[in-house]
XYZ file of C-alpha atoms in Angstrom:
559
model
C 58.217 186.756 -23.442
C 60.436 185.240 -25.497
C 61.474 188.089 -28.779
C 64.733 187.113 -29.963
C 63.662 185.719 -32.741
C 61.298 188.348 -33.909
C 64.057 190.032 -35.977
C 64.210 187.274 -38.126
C 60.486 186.955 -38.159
C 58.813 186.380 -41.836
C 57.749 189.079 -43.473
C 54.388 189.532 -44.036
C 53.307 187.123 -41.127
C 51.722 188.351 -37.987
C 53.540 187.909 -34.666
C 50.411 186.752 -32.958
C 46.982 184.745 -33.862
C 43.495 185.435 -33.158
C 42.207 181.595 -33.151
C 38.566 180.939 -33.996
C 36.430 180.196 -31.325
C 34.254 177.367 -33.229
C 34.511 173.728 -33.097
C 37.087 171.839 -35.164
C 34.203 170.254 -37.577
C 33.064 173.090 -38.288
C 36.065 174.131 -40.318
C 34.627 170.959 -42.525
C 30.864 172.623 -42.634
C 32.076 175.648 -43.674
C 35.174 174.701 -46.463
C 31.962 172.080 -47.552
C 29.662 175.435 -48.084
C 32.409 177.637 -49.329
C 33.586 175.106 -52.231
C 31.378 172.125 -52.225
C 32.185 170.742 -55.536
C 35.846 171.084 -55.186
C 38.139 167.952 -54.798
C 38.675 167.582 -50.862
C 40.294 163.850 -50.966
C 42.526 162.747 -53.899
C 42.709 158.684 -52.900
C 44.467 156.771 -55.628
C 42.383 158.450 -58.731
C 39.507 158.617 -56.796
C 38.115 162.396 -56.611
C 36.062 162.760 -53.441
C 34.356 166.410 -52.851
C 33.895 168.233 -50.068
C 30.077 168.436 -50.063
C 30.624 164.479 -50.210
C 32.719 164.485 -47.131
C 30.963 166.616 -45.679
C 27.792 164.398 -46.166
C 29.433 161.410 -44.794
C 30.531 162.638 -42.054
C 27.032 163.939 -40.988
C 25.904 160.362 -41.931
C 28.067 158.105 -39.828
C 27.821 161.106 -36.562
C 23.934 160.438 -36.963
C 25.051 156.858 -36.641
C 27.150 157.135 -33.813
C 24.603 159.325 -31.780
C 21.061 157.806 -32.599
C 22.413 153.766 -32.549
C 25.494 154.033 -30.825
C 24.963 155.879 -28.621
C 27.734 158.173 -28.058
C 27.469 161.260 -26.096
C 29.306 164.549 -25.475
C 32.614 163.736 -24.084
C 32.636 159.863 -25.042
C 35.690 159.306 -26.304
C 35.531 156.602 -29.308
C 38.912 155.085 -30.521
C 39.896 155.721 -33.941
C 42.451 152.475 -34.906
C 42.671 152.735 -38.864
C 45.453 153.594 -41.485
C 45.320 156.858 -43.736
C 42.538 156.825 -46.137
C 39.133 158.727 -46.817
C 37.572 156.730 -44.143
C 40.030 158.017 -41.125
C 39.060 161.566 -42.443
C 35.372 161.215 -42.254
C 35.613 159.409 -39.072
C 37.893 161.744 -37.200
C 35.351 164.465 -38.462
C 32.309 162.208 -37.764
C 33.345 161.640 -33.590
C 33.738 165.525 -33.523
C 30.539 166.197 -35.090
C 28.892 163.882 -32.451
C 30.202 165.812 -30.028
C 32.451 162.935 -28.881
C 36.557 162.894 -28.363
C 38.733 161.079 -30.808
C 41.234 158.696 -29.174
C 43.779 158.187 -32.067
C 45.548 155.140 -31.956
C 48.711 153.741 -33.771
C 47.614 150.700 -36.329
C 50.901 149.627 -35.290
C 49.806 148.069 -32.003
C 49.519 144.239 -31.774
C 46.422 143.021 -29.651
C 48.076 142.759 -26.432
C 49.089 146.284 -26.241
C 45.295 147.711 -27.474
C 43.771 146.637 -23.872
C 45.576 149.482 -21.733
C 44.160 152.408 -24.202
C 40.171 151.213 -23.912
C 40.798 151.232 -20.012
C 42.451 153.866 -19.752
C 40.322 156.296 -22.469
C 37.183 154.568 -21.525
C 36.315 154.460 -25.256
C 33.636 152.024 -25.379
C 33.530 152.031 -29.387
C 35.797 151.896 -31.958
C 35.904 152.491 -35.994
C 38.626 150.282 -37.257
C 40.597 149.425 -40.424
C 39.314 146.127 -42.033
C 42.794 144.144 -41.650
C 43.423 145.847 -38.044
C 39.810 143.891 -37.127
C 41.595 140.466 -35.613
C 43.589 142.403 -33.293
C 40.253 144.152 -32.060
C 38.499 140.852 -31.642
C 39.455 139.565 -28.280
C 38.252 143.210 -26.407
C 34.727 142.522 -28.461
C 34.205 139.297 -27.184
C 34.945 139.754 -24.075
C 32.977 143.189 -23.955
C 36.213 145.501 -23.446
C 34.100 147.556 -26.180
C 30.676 147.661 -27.174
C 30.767 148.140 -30.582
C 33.213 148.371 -33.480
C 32.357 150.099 -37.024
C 34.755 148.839 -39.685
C 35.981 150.502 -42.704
C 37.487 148.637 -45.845
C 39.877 150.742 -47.615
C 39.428 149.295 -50.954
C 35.425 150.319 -50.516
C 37.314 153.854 -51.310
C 39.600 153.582 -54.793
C 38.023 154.292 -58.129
C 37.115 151.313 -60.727
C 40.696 151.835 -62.135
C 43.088 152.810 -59.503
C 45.538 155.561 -61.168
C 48.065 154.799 -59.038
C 49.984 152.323 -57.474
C 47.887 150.692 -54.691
C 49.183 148.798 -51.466
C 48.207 145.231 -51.019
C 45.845 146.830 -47.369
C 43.901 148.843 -49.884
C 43.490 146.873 -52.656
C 42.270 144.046 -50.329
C 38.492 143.752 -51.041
C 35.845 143.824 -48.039
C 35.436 140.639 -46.005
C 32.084 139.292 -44.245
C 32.136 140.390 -40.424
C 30.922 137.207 -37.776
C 30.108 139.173 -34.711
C 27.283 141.242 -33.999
C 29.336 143.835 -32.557
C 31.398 144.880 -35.741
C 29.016 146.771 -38.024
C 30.128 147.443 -41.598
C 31.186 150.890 -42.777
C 28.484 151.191 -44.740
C 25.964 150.112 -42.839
C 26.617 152.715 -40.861
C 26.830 155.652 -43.633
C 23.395 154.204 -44.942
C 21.576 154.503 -41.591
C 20.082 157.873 -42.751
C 20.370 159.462 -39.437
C 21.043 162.836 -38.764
C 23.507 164.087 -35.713
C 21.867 166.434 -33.190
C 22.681 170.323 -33.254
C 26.327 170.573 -31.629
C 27.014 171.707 -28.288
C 30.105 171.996 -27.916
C 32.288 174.945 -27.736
C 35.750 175.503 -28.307
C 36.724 174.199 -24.768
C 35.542 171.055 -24.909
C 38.193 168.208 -25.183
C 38.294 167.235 -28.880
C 41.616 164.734 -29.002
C 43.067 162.403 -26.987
C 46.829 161.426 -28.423
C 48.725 159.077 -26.433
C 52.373 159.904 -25.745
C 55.140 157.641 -24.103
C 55.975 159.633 -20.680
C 58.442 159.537 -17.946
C 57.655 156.305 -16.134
C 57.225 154.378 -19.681
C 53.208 154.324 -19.523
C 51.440 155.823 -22.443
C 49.444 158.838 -21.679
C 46.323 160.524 -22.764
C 47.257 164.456 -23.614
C 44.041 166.841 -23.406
C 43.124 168.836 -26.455
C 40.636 170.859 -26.734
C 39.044 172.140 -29.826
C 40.633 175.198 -28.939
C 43.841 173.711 -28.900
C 44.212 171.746 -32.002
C 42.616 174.882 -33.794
C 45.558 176.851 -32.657
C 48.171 174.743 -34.037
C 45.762 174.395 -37.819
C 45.475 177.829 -37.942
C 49.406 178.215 -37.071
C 50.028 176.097 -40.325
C 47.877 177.732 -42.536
C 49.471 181.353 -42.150
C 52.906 180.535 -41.553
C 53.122 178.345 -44.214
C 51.369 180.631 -46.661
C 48.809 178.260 -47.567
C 46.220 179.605 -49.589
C 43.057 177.825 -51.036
C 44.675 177.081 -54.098
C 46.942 174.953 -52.353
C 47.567 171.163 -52.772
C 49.010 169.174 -50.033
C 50.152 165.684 -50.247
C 49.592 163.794 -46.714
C 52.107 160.920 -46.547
C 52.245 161.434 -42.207
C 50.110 158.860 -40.656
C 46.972 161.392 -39.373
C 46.956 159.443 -35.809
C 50.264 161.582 -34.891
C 49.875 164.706 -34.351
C 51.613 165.723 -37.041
C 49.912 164.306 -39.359
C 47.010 165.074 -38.080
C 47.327 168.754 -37.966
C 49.490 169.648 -41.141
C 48.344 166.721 -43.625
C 44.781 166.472 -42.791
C 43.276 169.354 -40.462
C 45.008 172.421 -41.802
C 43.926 171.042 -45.795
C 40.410 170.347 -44.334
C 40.476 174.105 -42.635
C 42.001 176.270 -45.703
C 39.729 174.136 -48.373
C 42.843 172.626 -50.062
C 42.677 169.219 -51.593
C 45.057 166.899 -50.108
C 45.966 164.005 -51.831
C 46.160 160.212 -49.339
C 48.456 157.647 -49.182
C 47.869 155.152 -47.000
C 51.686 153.487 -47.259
C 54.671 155.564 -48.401
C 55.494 154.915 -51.924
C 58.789 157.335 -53.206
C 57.334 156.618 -56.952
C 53.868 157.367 -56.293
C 54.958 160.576 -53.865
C 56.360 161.417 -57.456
C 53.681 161.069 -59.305
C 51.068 162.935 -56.640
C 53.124 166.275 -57.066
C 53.393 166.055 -60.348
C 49.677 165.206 -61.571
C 48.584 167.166 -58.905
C 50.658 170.375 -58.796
C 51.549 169.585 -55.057
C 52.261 172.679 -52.870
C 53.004 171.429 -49.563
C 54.661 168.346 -48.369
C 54.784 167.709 -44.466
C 57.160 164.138 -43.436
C 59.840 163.093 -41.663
C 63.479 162.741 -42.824
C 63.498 159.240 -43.600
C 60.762 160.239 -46.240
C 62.858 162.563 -47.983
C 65.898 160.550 -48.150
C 64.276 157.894 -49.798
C 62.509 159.747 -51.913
C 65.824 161.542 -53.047
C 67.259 158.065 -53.572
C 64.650 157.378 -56.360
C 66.640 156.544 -59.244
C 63.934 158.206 -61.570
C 63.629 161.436 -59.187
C 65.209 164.142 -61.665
C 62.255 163.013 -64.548
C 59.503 164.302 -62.591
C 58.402 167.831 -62.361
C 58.507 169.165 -58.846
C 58.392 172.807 -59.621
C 55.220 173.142 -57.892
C 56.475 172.319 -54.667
C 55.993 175.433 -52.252
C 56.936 174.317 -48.827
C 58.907 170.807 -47.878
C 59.584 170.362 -44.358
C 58.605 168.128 -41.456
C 60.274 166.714 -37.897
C 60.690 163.651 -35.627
C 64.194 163.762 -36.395
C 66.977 166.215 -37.860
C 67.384 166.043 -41.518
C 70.716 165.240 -42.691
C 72.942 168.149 -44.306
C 74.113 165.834 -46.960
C 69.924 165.201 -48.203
C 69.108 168.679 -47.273
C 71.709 169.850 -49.852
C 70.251 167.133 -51.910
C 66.583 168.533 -51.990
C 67.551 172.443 -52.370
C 69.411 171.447 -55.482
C 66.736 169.494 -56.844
C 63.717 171.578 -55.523
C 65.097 175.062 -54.600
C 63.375 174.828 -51.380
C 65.599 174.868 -48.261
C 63.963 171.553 -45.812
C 61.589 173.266 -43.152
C 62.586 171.482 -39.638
C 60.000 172.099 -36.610
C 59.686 170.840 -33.177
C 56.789 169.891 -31.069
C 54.761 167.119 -29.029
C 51.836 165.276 -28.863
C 50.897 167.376 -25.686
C 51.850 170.570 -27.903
C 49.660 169.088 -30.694
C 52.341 169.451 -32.968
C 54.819 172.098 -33.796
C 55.661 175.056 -31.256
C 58.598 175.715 -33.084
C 59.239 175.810 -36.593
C 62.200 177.055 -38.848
C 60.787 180.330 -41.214
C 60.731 178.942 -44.591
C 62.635 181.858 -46.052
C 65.327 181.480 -43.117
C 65.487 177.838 -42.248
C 68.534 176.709 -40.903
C 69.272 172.617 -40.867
C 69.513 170.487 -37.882
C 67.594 173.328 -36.212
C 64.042 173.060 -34.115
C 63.438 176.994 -35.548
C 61.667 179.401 -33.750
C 58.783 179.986 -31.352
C 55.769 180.229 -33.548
C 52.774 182.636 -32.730
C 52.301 183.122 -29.351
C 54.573 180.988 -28.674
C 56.887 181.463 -25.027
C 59.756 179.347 -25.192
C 62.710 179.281 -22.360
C 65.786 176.776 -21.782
C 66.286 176.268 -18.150
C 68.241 174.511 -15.164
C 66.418 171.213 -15.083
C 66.983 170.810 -11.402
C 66.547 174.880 -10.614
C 64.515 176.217 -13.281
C 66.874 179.053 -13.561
C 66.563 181.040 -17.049
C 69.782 180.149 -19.242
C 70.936 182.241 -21.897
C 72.081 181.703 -25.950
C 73.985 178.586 -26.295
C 73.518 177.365 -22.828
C 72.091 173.629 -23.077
C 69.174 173.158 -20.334
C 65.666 171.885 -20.448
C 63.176 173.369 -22.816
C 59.637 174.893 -21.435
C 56.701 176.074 -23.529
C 53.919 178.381 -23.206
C 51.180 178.996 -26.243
C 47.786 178.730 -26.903
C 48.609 174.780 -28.278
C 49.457 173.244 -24.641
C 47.559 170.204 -23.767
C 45.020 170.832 -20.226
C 47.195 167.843 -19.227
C 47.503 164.342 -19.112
C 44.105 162.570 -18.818
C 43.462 160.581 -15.358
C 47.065 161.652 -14.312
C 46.699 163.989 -11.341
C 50.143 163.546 -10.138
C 51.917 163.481 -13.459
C 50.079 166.950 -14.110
C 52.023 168.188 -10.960
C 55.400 167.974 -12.577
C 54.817 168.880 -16.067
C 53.683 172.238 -15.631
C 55.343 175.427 -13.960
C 54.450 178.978 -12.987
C 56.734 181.524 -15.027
C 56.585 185.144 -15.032
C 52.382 184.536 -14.677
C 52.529 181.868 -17.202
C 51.840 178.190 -17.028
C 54.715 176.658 -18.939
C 54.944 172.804 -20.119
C 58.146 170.690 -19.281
C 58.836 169.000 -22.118
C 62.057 166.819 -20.580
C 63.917 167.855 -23.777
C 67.263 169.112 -23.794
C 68.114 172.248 -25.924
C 69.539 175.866 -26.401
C 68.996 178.460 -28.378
C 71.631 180.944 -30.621
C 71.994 184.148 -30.238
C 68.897 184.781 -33.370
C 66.451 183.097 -31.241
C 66.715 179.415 -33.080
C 66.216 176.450 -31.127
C 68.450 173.552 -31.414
C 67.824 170.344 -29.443
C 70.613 168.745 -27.661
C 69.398 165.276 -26.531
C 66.235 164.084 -24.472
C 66.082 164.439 -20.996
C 63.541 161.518 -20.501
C 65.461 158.145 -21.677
C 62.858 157.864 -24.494
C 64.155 156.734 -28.335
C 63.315 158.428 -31.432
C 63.276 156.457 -34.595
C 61.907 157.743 -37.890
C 59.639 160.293 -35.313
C 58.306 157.225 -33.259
C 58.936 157.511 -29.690
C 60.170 154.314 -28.249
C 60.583 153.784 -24.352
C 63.194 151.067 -23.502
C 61.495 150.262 -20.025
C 58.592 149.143 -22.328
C 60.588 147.175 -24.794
C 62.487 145.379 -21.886
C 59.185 144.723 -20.091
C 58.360 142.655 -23.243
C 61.576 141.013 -23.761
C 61.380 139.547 -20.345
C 58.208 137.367 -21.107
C 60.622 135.502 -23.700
C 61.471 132.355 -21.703
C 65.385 132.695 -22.882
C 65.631 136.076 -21.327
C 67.329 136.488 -18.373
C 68.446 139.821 -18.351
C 67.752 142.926 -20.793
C 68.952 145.885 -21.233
C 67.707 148.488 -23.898
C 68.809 151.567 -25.963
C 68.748 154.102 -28.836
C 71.859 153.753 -31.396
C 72.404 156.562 -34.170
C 71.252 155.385 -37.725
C 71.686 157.097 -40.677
C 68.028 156.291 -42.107
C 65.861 156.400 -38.842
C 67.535 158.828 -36.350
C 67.493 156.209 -33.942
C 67.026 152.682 -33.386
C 66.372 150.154 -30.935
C 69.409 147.795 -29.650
C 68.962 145.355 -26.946
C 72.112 143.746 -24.930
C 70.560 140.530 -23.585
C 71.790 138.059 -21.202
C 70.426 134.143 -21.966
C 69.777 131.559 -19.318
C 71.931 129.087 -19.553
C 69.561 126.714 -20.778
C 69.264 128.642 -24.076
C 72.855 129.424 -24.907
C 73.660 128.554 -28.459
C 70.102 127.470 -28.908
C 68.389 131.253 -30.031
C 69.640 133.476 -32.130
C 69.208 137.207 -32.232
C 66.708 136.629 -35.450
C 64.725 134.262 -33.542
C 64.198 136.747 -30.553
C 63.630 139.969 -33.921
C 60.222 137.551 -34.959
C 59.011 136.454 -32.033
C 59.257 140.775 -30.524
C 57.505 141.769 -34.365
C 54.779 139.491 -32.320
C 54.534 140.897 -29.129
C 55.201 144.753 -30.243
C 54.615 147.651 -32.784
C 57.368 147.192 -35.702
C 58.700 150.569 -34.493
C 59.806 149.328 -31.090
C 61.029 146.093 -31.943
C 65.145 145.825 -31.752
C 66.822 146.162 -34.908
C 69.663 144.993 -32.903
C 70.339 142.268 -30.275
C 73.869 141.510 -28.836
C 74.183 138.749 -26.231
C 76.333 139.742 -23.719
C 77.300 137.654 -20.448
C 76.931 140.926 -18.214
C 76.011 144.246 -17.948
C 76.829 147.049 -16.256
C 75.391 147.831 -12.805
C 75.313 150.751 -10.210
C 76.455 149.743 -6.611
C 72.609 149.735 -5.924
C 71.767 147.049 -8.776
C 70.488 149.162 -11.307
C 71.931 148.589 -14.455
C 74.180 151.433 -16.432
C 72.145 151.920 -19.680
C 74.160 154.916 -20.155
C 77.113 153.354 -20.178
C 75.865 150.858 -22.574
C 74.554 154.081 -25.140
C 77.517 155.842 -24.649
C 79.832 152.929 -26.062
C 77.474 152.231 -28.857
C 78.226 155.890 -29.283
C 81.541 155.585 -29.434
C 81.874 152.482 -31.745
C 79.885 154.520 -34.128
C 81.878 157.160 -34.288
C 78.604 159.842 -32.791
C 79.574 161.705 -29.727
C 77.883 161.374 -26.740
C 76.065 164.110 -25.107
């Protein structure tokens, strides 16, 4: 076991968890019957309770079961921004007994086919403006049936906020018998059956780029994702009283765990937004005497470039802290003179459901993964002979805790390599490269797995180039990640034209017509036509030599 660290433990924090054995909606049942009529959901002014959520969500899991149809171990697909509606109908699959499939609103309509086959999800619940890009895999009977949720159905008379043209956009007739309106559904009067599930029933299905560029399914149980809500709640010191504002989409994990579950869990209210808004992050904390703020760094940076930042009382402010990508000194400087909170960096996966490691928030250090939280085995090894490295030796990190995924869902053979026996312990390869100091804190070095990270979004360049390749000027492609001071990383693509096109297509033209094919996140930010590339003496081409030059020009070393 891995006790390095433990010297530098927080005080007042146990070493190890005792998880609850109970279902993850049950956590709703019981915050609904400990404070019923407190505020659950703050949405834009709009005050919704728990006893309310709590009601809704029994309403539309009646639905699902007695018209639906959906059984224990279904898994439905839940494709929908932040809101209300994503709450009660991550809560609502549960309580049907089902397995919610979280899916990116990001993807375009020609990447949504591969996650219905592959899940087997057979119905969805959808955002309103995300229903066109459902359409096609209704009408062709990809899906059975489709609930839809308008966001606007959700803000008060007069919004008190600042509200995004997606939510403000009022509810729109549906044409197909197949998409059934949110409310329909809530109004069915139908009650769910008794729940039989226990805690090691699969609960969540996140998707996660892996090594050969093909999304996979990661296998949480309820078990599982409890660990990693009850890991927030005590580490961070969250208390009932707490306020959290949720600006982390809830389909990553993330998100899901710290800005939605771990709220939902403790009986804090959590306040929505369902785009990220600097000014109306602002206001939230103030108004709402926010406690705890999960995100990612480009969050905080913009929000510390707010002009009007310094007129707003953030004294409440308990906890800031988040990961995806290392915080700059420069804005973590920036936020401990403003806040008097040091910026709480953590590490983790979507097959890790979230954080394993996370800095101590009396101890954090910058640019650091932290520590192994409760329970939590950590270990840098060889990657090619697992041999045990020591402090500041850079090799591949492993994990052991009670939040590793089963494994990855119809993927027998992948399975095979991401797991290996340690010491008695299963351990989980996460292909990231890291080492740890000589006080047990984990830094990571680079990623072993040629995967991108921007703003916390993992992009795979074998994907991107896949989809480059169906443009018709594209003759060769070759993509990677470049440093960038806002996101991390981006995307940069070196592309060789046919001949035909020379001169005829700009690097805009090929930008649109990718913001087409792809989610925003993995579309190039950058395109350079080049008239070669670089290629091994067996015709593979040297995207490492490409990175490392980018590298270079920019002034970042390589690793």
């Amino acid at each position: 076991m891995f006790t390095r660290h433990y010297a530098y433990w927080p005080k007042r924090v146990p070493r190890t968890l005792t998880v609850p054995r109970m279902p993850i909606h049950d956590n709703l049942a019981v915050s609904a019957r400990r404070y019923p009529d407190k505020t659950a959901i703050y949405y834009y002014g709009r005050e919704i309770s728990f006893r309310e959520l709590h009601a809704e969500v029994e309403a539309l899991a009646g639905y699902l079961q007695q018209v639906l149809g959906v059984k224990r171990g279904d898994r439905v697909a839940l494709y929908m921004q932040n809101s209300p509606q994503f709450v009660v109908a991550y809560y609502a699959i549960l309580r049907a007994d089902a397995v919610v499939v979280p899916l990116n609103p990001m993807l375009v309509a020609n990447e949504l086919p591969f996650y219905f086959e592959d899940s087997g999800a057979r119905v969805a619940i959808v955002g309103q403006e995300l229903v066109d890009r459902v359409r096609p895999l209704v009408e062709t009977g990809a899906i059975d049936k489709a609930i839809v949720a308008c966001y606007h159905d959700a803000l008060p008379p007069e919004p008190a906020h600042r509200v995004p043209d997606v939510v403000a956009a009022p509810a729109v007739a549906l044409d197909h018998p197949a998409l059934v309106p949110w409310s329909q559904a809530l109004t069915s009067g139908l009650a769910p059956r008794p729940s039989e599930v226990s805690a090691d029933d699969l609960a969540v299905i996140p998707y996660t780029s892996g090594t050969t560029g093909v999304p996979k399914g990661c296998m949480h149980t309820h078990r599982t994702v409890q660990a990693n809500i009850v890991c927030s709640v005590v580490w961070n010191g969250v208390t009932p009283d707490g306020v959290a504002l949720s600006t982390l989409p809830f389909f990553h994990v993330t998100g899901m765990e710290h800005s939605m579950n771990a709220p939902v869990y403790c009986g804090n209210t959590f306040a929505i937004l369902t785009r990220w808004d600097r000014e109306t992050a602002a206001e939230l904390i103030e108004k709402l005497r926010v406690t705890h703020w999960t995100n990612i760094a480009t969050m905080v940076v913009d929000f510390l470039a707010n002009p009007r930042i310094e007129s707003y009382d953030l004294s409440s402010l308990m906890v800031v802290g988040g990961g995806g990508a290392a915080l700059p000194k420069a804005v973590g400087e920036r936020l401990k003179a403003l806040t008097g909170l040091d910026y709480v960096e953590g590490y983790g996966l979507s097959e890790t459901i979230a954080q394993t490691h996370t800095n101590p928030p009396d101890r954090a250090k910058l640019q650091c993964a932290g520590v192994p939280l409760f329970d939590v085995d950590a270990r840098i090894v060889d990657p090619e002979t697992l041999a045990e490295l020591g402090p500041g030796e850079e090799g591949e990190i492993l994990v052991s805790g009670p939040q590793v995924f089963l494994g990855y869902w119809n993927r027998p053979e992948e399975n095979e390599k991401a797991f290996v026996e340690m010491d008695g312990k299963r351990f989980f390869r996460t292909g990231d490269l890291g080492r740890y100091d000589e006080e047990g804190y984990f830094f990571i070095v680079d990623r072993i797995k040629r995967m991108i990270n921007a703003s916390g979004f993992k992009v795979w360049p074998t994907e991107v180039e896949s989809i480059l390749y169906k443009h018709p000027a594209v003759e060769q492609a070759c993509v990677v990640g470049v440093p960038d001071l806002r996101r991390g990383e981006t995307v940069k693509a070196f592309i060789i034209l046919k001949q035909d096109y020379k001169g005829a297509v700009t690097a805009e033209d090929i930008i649109a017509w990718a913001h087409e094919q792809m989610a925003a996140y993995k579309c190039p930010r950058e395109i350079e036509f080049v008239d070669s590339l670089p290629m091994s003496g067996s015709g593979k081409i040297l995207w490492r030599v490409l990175q490392e030059e980018e590298r270079r020009k920019r002034k970042v070393a390589s690793p």
